[in-house]
Short mmCIF file of C-alpha atoms and ligand atoms in Angstrom, two decimals:
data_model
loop_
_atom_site.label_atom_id
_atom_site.label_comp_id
_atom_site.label_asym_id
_atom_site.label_seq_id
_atom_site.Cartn_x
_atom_site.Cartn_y
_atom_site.Cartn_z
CA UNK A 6 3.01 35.70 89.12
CA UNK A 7 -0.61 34.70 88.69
CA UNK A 8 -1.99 35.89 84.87
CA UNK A 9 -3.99 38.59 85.63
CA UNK A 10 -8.03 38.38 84.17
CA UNK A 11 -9.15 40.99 82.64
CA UNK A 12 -13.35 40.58 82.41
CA UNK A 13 -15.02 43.08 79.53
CA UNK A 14 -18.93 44.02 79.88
CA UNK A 15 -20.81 45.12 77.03
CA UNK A 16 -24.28 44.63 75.98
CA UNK A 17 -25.63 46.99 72.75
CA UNK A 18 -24.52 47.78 69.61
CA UNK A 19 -22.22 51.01 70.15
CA UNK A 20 -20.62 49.71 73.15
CA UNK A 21 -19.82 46.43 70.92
CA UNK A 22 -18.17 48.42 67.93
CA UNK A 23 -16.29 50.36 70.60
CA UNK A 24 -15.63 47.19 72.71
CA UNK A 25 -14.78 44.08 70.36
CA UNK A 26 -11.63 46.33 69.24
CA UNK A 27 -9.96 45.93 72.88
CA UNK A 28 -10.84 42.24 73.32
CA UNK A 29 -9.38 41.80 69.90
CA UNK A 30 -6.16 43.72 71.16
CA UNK A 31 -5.73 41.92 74.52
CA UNK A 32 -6.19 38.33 72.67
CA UNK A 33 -3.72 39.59 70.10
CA UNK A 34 -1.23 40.35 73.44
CA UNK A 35 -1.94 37.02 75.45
CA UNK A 36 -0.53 38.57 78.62
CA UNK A 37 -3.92 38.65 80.18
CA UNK A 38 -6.63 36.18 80.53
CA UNK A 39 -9.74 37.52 78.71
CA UNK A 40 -13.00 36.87 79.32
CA UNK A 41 -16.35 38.28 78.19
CA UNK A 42 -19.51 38.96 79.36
CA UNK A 43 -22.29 40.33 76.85
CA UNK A 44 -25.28 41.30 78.53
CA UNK A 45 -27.66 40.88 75.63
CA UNK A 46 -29.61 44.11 76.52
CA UNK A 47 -29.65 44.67 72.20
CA UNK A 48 -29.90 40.98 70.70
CA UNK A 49 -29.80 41.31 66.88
CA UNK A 50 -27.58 44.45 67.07
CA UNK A 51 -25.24 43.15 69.00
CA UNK A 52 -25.21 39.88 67.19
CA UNK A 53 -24.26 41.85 64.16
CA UNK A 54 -21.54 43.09 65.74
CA UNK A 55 -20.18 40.19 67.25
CA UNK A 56 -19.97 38.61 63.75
CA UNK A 57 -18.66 41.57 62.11
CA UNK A 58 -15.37 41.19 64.65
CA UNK A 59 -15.30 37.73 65.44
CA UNK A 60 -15.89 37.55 69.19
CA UNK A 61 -17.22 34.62 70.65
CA UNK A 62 -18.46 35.79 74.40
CA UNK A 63 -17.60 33.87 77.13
CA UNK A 64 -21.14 34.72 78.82
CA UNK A 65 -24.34 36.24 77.92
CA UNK A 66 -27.03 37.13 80.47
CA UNK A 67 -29.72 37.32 77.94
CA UNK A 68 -31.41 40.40 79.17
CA UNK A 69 -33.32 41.95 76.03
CA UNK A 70 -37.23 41.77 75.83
CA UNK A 71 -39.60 44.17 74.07
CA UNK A 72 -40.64 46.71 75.56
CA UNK A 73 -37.85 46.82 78.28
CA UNK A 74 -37.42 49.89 80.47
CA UNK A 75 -34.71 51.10 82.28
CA UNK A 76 -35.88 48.80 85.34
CA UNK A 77 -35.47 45.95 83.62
CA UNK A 78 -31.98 45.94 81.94
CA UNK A 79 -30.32 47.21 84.74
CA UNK A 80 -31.87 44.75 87.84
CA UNK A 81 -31.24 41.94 85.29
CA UNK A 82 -27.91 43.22 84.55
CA UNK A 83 -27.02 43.61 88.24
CA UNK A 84 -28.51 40.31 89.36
CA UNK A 85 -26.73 38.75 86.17
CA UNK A 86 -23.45 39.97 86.89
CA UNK A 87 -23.19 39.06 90.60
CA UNK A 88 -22.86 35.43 89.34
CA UNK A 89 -20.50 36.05 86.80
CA UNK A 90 -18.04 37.79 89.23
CA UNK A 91 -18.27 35.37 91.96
CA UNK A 92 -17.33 32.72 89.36
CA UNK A 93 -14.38 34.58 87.44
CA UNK A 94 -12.86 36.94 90.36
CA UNK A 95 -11.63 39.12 87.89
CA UNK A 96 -8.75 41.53 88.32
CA UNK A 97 -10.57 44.51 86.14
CA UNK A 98 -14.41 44.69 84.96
CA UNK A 99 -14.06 46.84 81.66
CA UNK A 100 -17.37 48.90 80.65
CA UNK A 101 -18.04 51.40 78.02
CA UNK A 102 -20.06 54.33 77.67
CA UNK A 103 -23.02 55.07 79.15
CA UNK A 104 -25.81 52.59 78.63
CA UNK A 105 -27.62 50.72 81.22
CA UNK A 106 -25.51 47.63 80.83
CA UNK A 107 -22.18 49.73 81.58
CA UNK A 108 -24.12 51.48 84.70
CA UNK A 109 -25.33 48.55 85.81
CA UNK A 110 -22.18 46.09 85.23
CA UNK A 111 -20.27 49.00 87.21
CA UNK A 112 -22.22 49.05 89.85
CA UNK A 113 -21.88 45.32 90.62
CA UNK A 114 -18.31 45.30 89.66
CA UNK A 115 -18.37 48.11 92.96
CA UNK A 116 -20.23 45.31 95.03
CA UNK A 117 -17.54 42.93 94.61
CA UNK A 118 -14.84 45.04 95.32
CA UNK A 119 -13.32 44.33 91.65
CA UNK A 120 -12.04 47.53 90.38
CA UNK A 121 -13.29 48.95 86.80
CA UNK A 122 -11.47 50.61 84.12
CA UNK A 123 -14.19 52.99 82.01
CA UNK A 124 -13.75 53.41 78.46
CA UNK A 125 -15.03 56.52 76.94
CA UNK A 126 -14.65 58.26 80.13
CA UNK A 127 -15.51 62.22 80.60
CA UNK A 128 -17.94 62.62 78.34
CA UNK A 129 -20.57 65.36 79.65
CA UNK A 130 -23.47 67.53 79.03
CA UNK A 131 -24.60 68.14 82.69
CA UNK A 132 -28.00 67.85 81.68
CA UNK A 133 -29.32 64.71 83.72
CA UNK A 134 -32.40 64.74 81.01
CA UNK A 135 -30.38 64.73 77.89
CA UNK A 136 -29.27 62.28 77.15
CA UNK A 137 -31.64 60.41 79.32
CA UNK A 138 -30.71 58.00 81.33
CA UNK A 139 -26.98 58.28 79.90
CA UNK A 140 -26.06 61.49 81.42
CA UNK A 141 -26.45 60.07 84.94
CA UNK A 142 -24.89 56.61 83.86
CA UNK A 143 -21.73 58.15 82.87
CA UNK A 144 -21.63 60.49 85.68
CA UNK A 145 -22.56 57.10 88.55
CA UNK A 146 -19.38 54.80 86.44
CA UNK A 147 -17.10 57.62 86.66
CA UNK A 148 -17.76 57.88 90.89
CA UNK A 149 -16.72 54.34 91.31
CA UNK A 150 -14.05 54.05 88.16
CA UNK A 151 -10.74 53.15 89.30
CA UNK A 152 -9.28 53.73 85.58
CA UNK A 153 -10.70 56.73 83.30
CA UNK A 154 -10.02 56.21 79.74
CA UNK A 155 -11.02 59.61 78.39
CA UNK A 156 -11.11 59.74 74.37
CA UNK A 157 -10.35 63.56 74.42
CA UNK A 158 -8.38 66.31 76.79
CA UNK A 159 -12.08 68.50 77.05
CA UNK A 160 -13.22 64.86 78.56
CA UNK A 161 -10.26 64.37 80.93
CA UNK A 162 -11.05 68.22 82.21
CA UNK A 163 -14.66 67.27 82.79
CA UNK A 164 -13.13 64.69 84.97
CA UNK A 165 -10.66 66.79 86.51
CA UNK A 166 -12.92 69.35 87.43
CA UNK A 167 -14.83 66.49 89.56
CA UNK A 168 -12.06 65.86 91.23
CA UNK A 169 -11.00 62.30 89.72
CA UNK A 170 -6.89 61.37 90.34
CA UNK A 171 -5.03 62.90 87.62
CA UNK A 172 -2.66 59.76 87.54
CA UNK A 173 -6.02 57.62 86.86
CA UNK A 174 -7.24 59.71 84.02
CA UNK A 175 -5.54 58.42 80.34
CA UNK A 176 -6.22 60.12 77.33
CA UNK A 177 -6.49 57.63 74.56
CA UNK A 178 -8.95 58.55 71.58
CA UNK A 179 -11.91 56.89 70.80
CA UNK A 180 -11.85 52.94 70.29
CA UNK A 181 -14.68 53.98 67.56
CA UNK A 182 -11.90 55.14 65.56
CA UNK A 183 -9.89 51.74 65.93
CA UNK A 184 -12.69 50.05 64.43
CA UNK A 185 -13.57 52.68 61.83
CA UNK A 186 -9.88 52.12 60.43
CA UNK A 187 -10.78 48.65 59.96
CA UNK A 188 -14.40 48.94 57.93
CA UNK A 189 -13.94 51.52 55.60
CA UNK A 190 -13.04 50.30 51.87
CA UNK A 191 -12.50 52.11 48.28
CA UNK A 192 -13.92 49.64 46.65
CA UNK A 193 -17.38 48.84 48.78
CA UNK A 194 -20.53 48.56 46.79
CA UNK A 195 -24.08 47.72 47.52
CA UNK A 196 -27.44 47.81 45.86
CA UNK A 197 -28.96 50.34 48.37
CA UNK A 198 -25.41 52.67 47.32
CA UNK A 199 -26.54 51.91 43.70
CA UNK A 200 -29.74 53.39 43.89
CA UNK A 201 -28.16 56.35 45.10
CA UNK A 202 -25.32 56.46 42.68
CA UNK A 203 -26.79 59.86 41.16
CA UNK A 204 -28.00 61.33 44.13
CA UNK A 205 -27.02 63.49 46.97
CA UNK A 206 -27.38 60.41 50.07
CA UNK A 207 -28.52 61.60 53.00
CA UNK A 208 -27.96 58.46 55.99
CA UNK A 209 -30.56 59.02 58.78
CA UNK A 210 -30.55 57.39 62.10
CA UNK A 211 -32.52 58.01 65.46
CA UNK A 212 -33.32 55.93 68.43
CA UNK A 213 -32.73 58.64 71.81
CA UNK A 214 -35.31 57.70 74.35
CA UNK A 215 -35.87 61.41 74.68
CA UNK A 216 -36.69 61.81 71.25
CA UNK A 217 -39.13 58.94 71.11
CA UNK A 218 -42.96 60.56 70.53
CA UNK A 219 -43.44 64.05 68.93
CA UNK A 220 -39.73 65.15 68.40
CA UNK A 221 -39.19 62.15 66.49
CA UNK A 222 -42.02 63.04 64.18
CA UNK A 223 -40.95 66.63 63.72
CA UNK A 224 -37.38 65.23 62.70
CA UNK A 225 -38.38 62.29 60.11
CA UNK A 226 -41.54 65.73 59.03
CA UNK A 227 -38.29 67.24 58.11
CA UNK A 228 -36.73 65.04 56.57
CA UNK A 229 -39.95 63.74 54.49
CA UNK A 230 -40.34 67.37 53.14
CA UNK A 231 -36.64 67.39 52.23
CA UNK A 232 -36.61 64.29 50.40
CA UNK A 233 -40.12 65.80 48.39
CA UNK A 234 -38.81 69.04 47.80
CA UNK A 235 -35.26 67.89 46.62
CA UNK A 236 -35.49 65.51 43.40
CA UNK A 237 -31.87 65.17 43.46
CA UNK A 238 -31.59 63.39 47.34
CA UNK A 239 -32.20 60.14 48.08
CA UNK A 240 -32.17 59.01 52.01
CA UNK A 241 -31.63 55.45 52.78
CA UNK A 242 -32.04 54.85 56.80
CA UNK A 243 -31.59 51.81 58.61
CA UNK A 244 -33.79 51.79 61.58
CA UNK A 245 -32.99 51.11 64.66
CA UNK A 246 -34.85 47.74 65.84
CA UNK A 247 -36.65 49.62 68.95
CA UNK A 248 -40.75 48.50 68.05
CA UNK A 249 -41.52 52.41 69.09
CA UNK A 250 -38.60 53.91 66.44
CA UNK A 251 -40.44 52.09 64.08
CA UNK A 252 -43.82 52.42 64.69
CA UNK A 253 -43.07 56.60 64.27
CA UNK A 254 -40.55 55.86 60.60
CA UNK A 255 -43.71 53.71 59.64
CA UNK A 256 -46.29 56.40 60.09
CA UNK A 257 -44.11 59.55 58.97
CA UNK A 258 -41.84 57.86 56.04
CA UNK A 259 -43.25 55.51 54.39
CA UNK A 260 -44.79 55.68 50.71
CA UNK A 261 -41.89 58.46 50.09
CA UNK A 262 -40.22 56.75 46.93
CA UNK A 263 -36.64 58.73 47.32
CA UNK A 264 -36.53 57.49 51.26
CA UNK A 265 -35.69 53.87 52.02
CA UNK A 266 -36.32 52.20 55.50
CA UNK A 267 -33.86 49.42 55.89
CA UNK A 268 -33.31 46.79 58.78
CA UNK A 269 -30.18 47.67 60.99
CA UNK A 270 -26.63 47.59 58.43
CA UNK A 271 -23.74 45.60 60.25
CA UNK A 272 -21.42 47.75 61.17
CA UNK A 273 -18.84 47.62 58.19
CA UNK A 274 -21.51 48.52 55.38
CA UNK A 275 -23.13 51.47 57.90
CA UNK A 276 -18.95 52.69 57.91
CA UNK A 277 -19.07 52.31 54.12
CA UNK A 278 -22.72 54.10 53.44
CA UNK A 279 -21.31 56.80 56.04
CA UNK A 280 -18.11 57.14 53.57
CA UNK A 281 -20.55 57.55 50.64
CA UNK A 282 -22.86 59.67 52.31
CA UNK A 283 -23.16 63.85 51.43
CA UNK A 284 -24.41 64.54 54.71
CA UNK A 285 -26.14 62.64 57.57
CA UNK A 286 -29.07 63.42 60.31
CA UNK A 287 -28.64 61.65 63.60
CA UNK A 288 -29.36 61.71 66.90
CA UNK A 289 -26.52 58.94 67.72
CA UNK A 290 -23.90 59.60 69.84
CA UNK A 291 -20.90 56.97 67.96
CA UNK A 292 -22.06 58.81 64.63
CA UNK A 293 -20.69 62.00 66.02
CA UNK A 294 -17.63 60.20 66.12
CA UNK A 295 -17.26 58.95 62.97
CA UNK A 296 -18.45 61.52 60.82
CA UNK A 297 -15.37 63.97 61.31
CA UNK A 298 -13.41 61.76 60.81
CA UNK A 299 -14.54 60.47 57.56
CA UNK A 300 -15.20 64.53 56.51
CA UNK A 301 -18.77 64.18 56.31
CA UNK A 302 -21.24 67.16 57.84
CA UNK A 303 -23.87 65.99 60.45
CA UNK A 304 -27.20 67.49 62.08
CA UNK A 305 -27.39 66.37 65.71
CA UNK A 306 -31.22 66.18 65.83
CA UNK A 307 -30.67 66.83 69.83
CA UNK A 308 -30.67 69.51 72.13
CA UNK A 309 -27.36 68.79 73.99
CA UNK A 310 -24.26 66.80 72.44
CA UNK A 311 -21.25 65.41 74.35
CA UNK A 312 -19.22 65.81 71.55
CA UNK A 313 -18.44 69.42 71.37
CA UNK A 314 -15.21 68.72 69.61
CA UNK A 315 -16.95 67.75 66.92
CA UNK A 316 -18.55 70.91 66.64
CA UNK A 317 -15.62 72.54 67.36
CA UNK A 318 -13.76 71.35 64.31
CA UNK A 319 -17.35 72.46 61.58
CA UNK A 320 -18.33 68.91 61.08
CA UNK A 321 -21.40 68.63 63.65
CA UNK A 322 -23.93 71.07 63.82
CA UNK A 323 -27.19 70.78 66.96
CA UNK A 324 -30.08 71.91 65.18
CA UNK A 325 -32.19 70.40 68.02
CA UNK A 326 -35.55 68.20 67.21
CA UNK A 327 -38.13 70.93 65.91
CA UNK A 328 -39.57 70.38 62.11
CA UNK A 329 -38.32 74.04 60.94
CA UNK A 330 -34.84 74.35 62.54
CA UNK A 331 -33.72 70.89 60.87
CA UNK A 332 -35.41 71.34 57.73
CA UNK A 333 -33.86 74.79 57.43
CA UNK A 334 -30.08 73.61 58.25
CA UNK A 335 -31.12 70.72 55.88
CA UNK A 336 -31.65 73.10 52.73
CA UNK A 337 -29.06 75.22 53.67
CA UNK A 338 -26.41 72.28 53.07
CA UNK A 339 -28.12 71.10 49.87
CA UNK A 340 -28.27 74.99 48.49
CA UNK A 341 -25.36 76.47 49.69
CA UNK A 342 -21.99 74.94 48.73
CA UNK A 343 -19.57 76.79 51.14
CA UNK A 344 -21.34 76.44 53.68
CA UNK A 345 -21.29 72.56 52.84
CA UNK A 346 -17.45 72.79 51.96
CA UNK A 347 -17.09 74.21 55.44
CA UNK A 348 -18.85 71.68 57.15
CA UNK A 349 -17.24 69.04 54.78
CA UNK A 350 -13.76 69.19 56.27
CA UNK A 351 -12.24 65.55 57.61
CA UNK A 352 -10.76 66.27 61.09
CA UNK A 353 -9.93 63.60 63.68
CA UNK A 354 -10.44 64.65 66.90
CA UNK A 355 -11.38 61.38 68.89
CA UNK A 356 -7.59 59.76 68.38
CA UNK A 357 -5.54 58.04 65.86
CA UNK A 358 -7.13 54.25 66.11
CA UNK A 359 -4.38 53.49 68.91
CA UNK A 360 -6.63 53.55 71.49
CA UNK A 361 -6.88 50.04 72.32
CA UNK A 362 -3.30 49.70 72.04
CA UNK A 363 -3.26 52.45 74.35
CA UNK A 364 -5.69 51.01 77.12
CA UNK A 365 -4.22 47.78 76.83
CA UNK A 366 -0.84 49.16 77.52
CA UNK A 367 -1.90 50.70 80.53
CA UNK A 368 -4.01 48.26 82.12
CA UNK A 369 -0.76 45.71 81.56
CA UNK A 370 1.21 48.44 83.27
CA UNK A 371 -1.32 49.44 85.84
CA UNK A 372 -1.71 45.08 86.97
CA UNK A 373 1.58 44.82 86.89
CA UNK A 374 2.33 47.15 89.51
CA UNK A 375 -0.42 45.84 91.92
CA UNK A 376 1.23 41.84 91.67
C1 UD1 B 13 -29.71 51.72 74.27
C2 UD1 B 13 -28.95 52.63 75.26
C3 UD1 B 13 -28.50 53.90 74.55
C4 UD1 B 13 -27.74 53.60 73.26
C5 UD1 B 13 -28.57 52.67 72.40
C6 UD1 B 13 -27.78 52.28 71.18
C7 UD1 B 13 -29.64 52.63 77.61
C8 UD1 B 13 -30.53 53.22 78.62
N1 UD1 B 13 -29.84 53.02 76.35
O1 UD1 B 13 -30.90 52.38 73.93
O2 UD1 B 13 -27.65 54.62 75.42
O3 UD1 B 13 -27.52 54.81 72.60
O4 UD1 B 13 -28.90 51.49 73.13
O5 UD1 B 13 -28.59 51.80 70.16
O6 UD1 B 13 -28.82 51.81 77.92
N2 UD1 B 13 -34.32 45.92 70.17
C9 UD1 B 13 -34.41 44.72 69.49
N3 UD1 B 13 -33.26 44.13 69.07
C10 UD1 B 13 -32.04 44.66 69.27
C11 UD1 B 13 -31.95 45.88 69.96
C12 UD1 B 13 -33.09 46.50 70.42
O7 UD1 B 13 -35.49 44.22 69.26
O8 UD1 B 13 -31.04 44.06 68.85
C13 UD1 B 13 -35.55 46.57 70.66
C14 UD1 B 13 -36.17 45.85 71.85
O9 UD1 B 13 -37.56 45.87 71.70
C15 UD1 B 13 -35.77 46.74 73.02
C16 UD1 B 13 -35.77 48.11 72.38
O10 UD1 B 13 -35.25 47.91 71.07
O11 UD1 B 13 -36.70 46.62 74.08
C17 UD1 B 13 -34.98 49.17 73.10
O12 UD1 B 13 -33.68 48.72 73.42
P1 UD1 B 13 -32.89 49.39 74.68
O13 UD1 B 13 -31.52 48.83 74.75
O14 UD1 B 13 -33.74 49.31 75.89
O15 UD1 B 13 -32.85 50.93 74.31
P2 UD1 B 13 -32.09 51.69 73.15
O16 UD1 B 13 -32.94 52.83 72.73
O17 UD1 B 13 -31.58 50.74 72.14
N1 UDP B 14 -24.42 51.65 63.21
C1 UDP B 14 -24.41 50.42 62.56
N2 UDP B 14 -25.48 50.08 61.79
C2 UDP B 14 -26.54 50.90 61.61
C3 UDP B 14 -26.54 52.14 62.29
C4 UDP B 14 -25.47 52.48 63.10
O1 UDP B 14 -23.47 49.65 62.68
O2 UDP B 14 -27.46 50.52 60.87
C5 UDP B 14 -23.26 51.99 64.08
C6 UDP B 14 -22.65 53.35 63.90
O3 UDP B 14 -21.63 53.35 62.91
C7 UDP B 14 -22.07 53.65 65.28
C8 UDP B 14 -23.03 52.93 66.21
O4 UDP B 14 -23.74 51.99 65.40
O5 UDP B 14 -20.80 53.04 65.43
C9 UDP B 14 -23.98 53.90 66.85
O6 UDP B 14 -24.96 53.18 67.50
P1 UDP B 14 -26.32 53.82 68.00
O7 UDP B 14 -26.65 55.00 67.18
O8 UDP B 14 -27.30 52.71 68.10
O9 UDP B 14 -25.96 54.24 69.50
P2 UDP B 14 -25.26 55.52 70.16
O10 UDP B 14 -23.95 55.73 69.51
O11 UDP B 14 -26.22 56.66 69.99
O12 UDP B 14 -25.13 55.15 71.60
#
């Protein structure tokens, strides 16, 4: 029988930490051949990550510029990929998420006939505006998916409920968690953690397209009077490297002595300062992930989230993007302590870090069959 090839898409930095764990897991098997294809639409960011787990790509279309919109990555995805498949013929294109790259790498895979398996399958707000564009890039992979790989049952429902084969859809956890088993150390130390040592750490991060403009101010407004009113908080955040992010954390944060702007952590310190953290704002949708499962309490600083089991377990709590409401939920976990302690609780509910065991198991079984 022919090996089978097995060709992985990815392009920015959460679809990386969620991605590198699977290629690492189907090299580790050698049943398949494996081949990937980074799309560069994040450059340094996925560079980081790339180091971080060792994967050398086998192409990279080289997409990013400044100041790229949603026209741009995905035509030069598409037009990047058609090559790519005509040369490999592979027997699965594997994309993750919901970013342009996976959208776009999807829809070409569809063009070539070459079936797709989607990782972090099912997730859904039904709100095509928030997350913009990600709510309708999820929604597009999953209409021409062949394989589903939901991280959660309320995700294989959402599929369900649109009518996807129930023998297609695999609940497997989160690969997030597979590489979040692999970062996190007792002994991590660095200087930023140092100049926290006798503070309460708040970790910040923001980057949602929807956010960008005047609900970004109102959140890093909050978060400027927090850090002023509370002596005892320090906030390190490591911005994202989006020029327009920046710009806005420039102009709102800086000159605030207890709030440090950082360049983008690789992934294994951001685990570690996540670990050490007493509470993080966000408006990230991996973070959601992670923070149950390493106890810690987040603010979404959105209006929607597609993790409601996070909520559902007390860890994650929307307070949406106005100044007030995330200031308020702010001082509320600083001042009360129960309502921190209940917030504070470690749950799991995105898997047990077998997930790319899982999916690899699968797609071995799933190839098999069609020889
Ligand atoms: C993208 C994804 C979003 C995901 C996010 C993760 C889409 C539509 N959006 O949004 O779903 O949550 O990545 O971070 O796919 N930049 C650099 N270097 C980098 C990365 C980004 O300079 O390594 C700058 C570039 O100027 C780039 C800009 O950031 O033009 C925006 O990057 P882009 O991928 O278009 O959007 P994100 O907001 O990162
Ligand atoms: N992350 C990181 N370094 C940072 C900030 C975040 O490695 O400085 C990781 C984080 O742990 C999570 C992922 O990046 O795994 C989230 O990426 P991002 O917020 O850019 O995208 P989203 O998850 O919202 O799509």
């Amino acid at each position: 029988m022919a090996e089978k090839e097995v060709l992985l898409v990815f392009g920015t930095r959460p679809e990386a930490i969620k991605m590198c764990p699977l290629v690492l897991e189907l090299k580790r098997r050698g049943h398949m051949n494996v081949k990937v294809c980074v799309t560069g639409q994040h450059r340094e960011m996925l560079q980081q990550v790339l180091h971080t787990f060792g994967v050398v790509p086998d192409y990279d279309l080289h997409v990013m510029k400044e100041g790229q919109d949603l026209y741009d990555v995905t035509s030069r995805v598409l037009l990047g990929m058609r090559d790519i498949l005509v040369q490999e013929k592979p027997d699965v294109v594997l994309v993750h998420g919901d970013t342009s790259t996976a959208f776009a790498a999807c829809l070409a895979a569809f063009y070539a006939h070459v079936p797709v398996g989607h990782v972090e399958a099912g997730l859904r707000t039904y709100d095509l505006e928030s997350p913009y564009p990600e709510e309708y890039n999820r929604q597009a992979i999953g209409i021409s998916a062949r394989w589903h790989f939901a991280p959660t049952q309320a995700a294989r429902e959402h599929l369900l409920r649109e009518g996807k084969d129930p023998a297609r859809i695999y609940v497997t956890g989160n690969t997030g968690i597979d590489a979040l088993q692999t970062t996190v150390r007792p002994d991590y130390s660095h200087p930023e953690l140092d100049w926290a040592r006798d503070s309460r750490l708040l970790v910040i991060t923001a980057h949602r397209r929807e956010n960008l403009g005047q609900p970004m101010r109102e959140m890093f407004r909050a978060i400027r009077r927090i850090a002023e009113d509370f002596p005892n908080v320090k906030a390190v955040y490591p911005i994202h490297l989006n020029p327009l992010v920046r710009q806005i954390a420039a102009e709102e944060l800086q000159g605030c002595d207890s709030i440090h702007l950082i360049e983008p952590l690789p992934a294994e310190d951001f685990h570690n300062f996540l670990k050490r953290s007493y509470l993080i704002l966000t408006d990230s949708g991996g973070i959601q992930e992670e923070a149950p499962a390493l106890g810690k309490p987040v603010l979404v600083m959105r209006n929607t989230t597609e993790r409601p089991e996070g909520v559902a377990a007390g860890t994650l709590k929307l307070t949406g993007t106005g100044e007030a409401a995330i200031y308020s939920a702010c001082r509320t976990l600083l001042e009360d302590p129960e309502a921190y302690r209940l917030m504070a609780q470690a749950k799991n509910p995105y898997g047990d870090g077998t997930a790319s065991r899982q999916i690899v198991d699968i797609l071995e079984r799933e190839l098999h069959a069609q020889a």
